[in-house]
XYZ file of C-alpha atoms in Angstrom:
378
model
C 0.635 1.652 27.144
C 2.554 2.957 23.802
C 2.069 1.390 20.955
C 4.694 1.333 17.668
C 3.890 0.912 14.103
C 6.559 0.589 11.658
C 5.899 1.818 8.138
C 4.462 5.113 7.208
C 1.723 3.701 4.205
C -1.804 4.194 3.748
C -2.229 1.017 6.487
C 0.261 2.542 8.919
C -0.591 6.224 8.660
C -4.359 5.593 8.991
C -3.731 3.291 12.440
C -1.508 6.575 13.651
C -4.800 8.521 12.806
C -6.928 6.376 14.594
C -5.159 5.743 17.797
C -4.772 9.885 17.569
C -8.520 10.019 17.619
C -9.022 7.718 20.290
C -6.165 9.032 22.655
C -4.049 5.581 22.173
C -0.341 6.544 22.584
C 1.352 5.774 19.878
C 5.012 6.456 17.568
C 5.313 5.450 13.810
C 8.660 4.564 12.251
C 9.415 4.429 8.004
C 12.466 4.165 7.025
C 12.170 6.220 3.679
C 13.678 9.820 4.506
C 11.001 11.583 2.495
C 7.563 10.547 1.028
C 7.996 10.710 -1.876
C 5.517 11.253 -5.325
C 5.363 7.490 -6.326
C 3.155 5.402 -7.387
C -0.118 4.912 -9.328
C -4.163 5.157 -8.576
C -5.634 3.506 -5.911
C -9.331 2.777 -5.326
C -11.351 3.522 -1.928
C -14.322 1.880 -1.948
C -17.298 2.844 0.803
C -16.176 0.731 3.701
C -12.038 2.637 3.718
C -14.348 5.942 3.070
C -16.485 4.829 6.105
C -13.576 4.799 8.181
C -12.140 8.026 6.464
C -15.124 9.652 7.547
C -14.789 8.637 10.801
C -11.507 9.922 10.805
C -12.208 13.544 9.909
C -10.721 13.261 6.571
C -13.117 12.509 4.352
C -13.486 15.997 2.271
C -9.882 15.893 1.467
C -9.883 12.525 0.020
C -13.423 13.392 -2.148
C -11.329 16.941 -3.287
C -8.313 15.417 -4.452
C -9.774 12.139 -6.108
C -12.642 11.283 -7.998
C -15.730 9.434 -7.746
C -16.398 5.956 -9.963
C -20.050 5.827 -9.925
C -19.725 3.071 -12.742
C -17.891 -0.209 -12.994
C -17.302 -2.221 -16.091
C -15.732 -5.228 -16.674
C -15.490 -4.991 -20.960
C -14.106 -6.140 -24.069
C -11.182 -4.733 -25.895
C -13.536 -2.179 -27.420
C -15.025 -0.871 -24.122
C -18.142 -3.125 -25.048
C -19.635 -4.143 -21.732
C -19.573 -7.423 -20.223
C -20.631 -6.945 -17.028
C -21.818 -3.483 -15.722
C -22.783 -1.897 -12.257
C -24.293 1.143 -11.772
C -23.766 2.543 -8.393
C -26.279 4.285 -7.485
C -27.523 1.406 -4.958
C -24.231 1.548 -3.258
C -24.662 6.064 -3.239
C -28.338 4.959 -1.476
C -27.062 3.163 1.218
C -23.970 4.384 1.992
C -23.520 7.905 0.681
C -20.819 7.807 -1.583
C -19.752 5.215 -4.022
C -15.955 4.485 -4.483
C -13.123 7.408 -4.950
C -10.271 6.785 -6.981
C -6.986 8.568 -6.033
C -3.303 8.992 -6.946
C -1.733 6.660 -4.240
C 0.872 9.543 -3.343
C -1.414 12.300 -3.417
C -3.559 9.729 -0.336
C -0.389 9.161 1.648
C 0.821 12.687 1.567
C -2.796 13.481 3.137
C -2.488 10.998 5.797
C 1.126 12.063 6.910
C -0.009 16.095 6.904
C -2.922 15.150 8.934
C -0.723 12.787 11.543
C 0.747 15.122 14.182
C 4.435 15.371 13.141
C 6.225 15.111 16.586
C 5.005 11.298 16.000
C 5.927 10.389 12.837
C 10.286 9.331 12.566
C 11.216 8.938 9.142
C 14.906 7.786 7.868
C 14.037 5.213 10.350
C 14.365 1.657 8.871
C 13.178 -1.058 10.901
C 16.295 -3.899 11.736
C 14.733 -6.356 13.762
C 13.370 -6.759 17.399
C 14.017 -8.509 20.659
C 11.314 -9.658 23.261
C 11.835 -9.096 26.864
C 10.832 -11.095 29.569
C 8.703 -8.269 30.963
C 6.719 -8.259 27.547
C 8.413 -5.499 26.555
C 9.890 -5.400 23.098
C 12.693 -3.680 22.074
C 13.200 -2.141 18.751
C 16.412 -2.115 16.739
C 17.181 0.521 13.276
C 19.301 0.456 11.018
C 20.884 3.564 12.529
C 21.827 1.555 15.805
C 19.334 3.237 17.631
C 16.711 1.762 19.549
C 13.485 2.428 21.569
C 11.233 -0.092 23.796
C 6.939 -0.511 23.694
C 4.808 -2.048 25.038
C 2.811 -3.747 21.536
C 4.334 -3.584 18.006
C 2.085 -3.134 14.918
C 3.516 -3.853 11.701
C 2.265 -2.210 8.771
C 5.421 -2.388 6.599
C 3.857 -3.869 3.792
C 3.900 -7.380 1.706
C 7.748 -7.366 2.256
C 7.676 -7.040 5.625
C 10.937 -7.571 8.001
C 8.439 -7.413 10.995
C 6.780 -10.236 9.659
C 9.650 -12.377 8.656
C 11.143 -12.682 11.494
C 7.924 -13.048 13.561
C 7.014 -15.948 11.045
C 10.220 -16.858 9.293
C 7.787 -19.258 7.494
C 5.582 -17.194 5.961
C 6.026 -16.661 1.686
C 4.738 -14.233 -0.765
C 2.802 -16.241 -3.868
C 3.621 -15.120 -7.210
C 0.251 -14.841 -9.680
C 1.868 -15.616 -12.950
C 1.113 -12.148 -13.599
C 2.952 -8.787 -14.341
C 1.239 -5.240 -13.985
C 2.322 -2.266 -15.608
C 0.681 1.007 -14.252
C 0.865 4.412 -15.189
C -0.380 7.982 -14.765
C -1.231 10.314 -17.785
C -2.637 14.015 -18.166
C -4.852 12.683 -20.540
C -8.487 14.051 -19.556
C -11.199 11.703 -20.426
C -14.542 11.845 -22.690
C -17.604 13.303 -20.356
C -19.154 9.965 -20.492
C -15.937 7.918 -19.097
C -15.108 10.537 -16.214
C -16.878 8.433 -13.568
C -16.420 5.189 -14.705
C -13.643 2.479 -13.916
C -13.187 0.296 -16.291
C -11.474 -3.136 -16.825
C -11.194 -4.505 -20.473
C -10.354 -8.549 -21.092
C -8.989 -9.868 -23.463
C -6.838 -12.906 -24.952
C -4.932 -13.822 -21.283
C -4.665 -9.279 -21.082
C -6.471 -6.737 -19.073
C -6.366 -2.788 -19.355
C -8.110 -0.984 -16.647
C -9.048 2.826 -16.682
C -10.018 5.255 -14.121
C -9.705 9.583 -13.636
C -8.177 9.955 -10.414
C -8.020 13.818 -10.165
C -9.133 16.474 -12.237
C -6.139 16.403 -15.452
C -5.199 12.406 -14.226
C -6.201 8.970 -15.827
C -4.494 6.169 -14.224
C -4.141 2.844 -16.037
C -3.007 -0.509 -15.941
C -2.107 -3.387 -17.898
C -1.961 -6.888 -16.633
C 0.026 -9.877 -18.546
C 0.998 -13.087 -18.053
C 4.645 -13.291 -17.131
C 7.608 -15.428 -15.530
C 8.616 -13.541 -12.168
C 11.201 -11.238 -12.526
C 11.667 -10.577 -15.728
C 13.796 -7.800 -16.437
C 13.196 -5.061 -19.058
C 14.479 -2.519 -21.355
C 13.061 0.473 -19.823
C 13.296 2.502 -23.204
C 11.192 -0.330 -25.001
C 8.529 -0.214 -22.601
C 6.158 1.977 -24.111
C 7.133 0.193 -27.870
C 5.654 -3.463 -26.363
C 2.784 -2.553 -24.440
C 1.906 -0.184 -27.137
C 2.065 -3.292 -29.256
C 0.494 -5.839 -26.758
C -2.425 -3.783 -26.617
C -2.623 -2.524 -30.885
C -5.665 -4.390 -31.079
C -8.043 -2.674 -28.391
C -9.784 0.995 -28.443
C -7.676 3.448 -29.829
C -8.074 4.850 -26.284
C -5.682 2.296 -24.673
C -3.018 3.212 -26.937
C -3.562 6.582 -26.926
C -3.525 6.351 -23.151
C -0.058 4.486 -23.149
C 1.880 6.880 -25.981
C 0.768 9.929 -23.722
C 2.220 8.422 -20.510
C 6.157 9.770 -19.442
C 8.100 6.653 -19.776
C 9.116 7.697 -15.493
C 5.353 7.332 -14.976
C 5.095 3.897 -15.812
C 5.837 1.279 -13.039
C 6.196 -2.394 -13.664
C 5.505 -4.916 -10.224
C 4.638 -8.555 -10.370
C 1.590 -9.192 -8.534
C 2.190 -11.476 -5.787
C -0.472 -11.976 -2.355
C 0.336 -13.477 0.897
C -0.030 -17.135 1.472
C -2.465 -17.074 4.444
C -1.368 -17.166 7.645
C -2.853 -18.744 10.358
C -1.918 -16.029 13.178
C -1.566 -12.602 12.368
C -0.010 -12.096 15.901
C 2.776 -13.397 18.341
C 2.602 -11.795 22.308
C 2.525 -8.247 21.977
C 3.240 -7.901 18.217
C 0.530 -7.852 15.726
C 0.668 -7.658 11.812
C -1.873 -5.373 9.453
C -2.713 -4.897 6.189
C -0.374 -6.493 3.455
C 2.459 -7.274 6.040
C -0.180 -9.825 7.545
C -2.693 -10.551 4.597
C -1.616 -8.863 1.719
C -3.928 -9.726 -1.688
C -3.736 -8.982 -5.158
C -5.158 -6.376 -6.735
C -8.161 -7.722 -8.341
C -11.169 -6.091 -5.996
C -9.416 -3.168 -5.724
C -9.644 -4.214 -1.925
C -5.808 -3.769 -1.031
C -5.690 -0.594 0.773
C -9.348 -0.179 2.140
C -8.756 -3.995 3.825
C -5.699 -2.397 5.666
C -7.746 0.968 6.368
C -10.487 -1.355 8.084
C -7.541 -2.726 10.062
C -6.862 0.833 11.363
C -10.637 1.010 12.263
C -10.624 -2.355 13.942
C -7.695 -2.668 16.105
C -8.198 1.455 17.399
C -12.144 0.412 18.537
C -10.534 -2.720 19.923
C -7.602 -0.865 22.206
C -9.936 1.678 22.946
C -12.599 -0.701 24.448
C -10.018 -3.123 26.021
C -7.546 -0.394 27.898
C -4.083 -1.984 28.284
C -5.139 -5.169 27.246
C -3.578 -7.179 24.164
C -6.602 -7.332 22.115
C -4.481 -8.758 18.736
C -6.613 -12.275 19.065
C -9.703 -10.526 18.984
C -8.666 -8.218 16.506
C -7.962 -11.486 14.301
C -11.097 -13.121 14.964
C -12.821 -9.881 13.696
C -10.871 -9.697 10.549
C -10.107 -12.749 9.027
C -13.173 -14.160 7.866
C -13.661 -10.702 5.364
C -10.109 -10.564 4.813
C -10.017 -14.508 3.609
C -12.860 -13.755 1.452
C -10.933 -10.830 -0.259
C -7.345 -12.556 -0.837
C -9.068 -15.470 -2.261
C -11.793 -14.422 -4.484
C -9.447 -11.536 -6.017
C -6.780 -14.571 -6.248
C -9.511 -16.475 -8.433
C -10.979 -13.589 -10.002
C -7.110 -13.009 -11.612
C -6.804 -16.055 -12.864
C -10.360 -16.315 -14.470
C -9.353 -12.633 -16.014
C -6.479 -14.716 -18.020
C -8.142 -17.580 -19.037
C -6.424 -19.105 -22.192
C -9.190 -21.279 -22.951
C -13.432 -20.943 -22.689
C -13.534 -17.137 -22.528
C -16.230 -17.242 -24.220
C -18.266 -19.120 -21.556
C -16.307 -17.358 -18.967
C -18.279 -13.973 -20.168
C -21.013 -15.477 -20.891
C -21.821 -16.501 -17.390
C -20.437 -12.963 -16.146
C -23.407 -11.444 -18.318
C -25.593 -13.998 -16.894
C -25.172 -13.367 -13.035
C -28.189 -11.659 -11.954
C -27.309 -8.425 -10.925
C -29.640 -8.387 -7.609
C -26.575 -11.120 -6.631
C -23.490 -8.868 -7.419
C -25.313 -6.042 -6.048
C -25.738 -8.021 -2.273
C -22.508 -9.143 -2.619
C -20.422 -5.364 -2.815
C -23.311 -4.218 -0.107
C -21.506 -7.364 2.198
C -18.192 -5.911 1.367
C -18.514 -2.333 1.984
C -20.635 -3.483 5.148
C -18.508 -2.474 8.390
C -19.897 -2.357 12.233
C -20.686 0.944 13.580
């Protein structure tokens, strides 16, 4: 049985590595030529390193990001509002959370993902079930291949998914992020610390990601696309943000104005299948959410971990239902408390009370809560 996955992400390589380990037969389609060196940070939290580890690739990921053993959520002056030291999570589970230039992560992936198997300049068209089950695969090249099971892991946008569920829509936050990458190093005590600052409806967040990186973002509210004059950009965040630590705007005026990326931050509207016959959707093409938990990527890494055990267990079988059943409740969890954890982060009115009752949650609560997240079955 031969499986195909179309799109070469974090999501898509890390299923490739995981059927490799497990001896699944597999091919994986992108249709950008070359990867290439874009992007910002992304978090991996302990249940993506679990599965990481699992995967043989752990060590690289530790030597080329850097470990957050601190998480604040603050006020413009770095002043804490709500604090976790993670040495509890260290205890349990060995590590706490890496952060990691999102390029520098993929590029890992597709070195350690047997080449013969991975076709890039290969963009997905559309595809065409067969009465046999089979599915046949059309590119934008006019080529074509047939498989047995389709995986999609092409991402929030995804052409798999749209015209597998031609209902499905993307929701738009109300909310624009700018991110960047800067060769700013850090003060000793910030090195292993993430840190998200809130403010009057704005958020800065901080975190190293490798040994001369900081990556950084800045969250606003915003009507959806909204187009801008690149060459101002630095001029109006540097000016949105005049008001917090001088290490915000220090951080901003040292970033190359081609290392800032602007995205609205949209999720998925859940769907109530992930799956149709032998074609199954992961990560953000089936349940993409925003980036508030810093759960993205390591919820589409669990995926990979998930669906491999599955196959592997349940040879030549379609195991997508199961898969499902496994995933959603922790993936509904995800989309919608980082859904309402954005929106409380912008609150026009009450933020007083709003951080308040952050500073009041007992920390015994937050601290079973991550242990439930980064929980995943052995």
């Amino acid at each position: 049985m031969k499986y195909t996955i179309i799109g070469a992400g974090i999501g898509g390589l890390t299923t490739a590595l995981a059927f490799e380990k497990k001896g699944i037969e597999y091919q994986i389609f992108e249709k950008a030529p070359v990867l290439n060196e874009v992007g910002a940070g992304i978090w991996l939290a302990p249940n993506a390193l679990q599965v990481l580890e699992s995967l043989g690739v752990l060590e690289d990921v530790i030597s080329k990001g850097n470990f957050i053993d601190r998480i604040t959520i603050g006020e413009q002056d770095l002043s804490p509002i709500s604090d976790s030291c993670q040495d509890f999570i260290k205890d349990i589970f060995g590590y706490t959370t890496v952060a990691i230039h999102r390029a520098a992560l993929q590029k890992l992936l597709f070195e350690k993902t047997p080449q013969e198997k991975i076709f890039l300049n290969k963009g997905f068209k559309s595809f065409k079930e067969l009465e046999s089950g089979i599915i046949e695969v059309f590119f934008d090249d006019s080529s074509k291949i047939k498989t047995d099971f389709l995986i999609a892991a092409d991402g929030i946008n995804s052409k798999v998914r749209k015209q597998l569920f031609p209902e499905s829509t993307k929701r738009y936050s109300g909310q624009t992020c700018w991110r960047g990458i800067t060769n700013i190093v850090l003060e000793d005590d910030l090195l292993h610390r993430g840190f998200e600052l809130w403010r009057n409806k704005i958020r800065f967040g901080i975190s190293k990601v490798t040994k001369d990186k900081t990556y950084w973002f800045a969250v606003v509210l915003s009507k959806e696309n909204v187009q801008e004059d690149l060459s101002l950009v630095k001029e109006k965040l540097l000016k949105m943000f005049s008001e917090f630590d001088p290490l915000i705007t220090n951080l901003i005026a040292a970033t190359e104005i081609h290392q800032i990326i602007k995205s609205d931050i949209h999720d998925l509207k859940p769907l109530k299948k992930w799956h149709k016959n032998n074609i199954c959707l992961i990560g953000d093409a089936g349940h993409a959410t925003t980036p508030n938990m810093g759960q993205g990527g390591a919820q589409a890494i669990e995926d990979a971990y998930y669906l491999s055990n599955l196959i592997a267990e349940n040879k030549g079988k379609n195991v997508f239902e199961s898969f499902q059943n496994k995933r959603q409740k922790k993936v509904s969890m995800v989309v919608n408390q980082s859904w309402a954890t954005g929106k409380m982060a912008h609150w026009k009115y009450g933020q007083g009370f709003r951080n308040f009752i952050l500073k009041s949650i007992p920390k015994s609560i937050i601290n079973k809560k991550m242990i439930a997240l980064y929980q995943i079955e052995k």
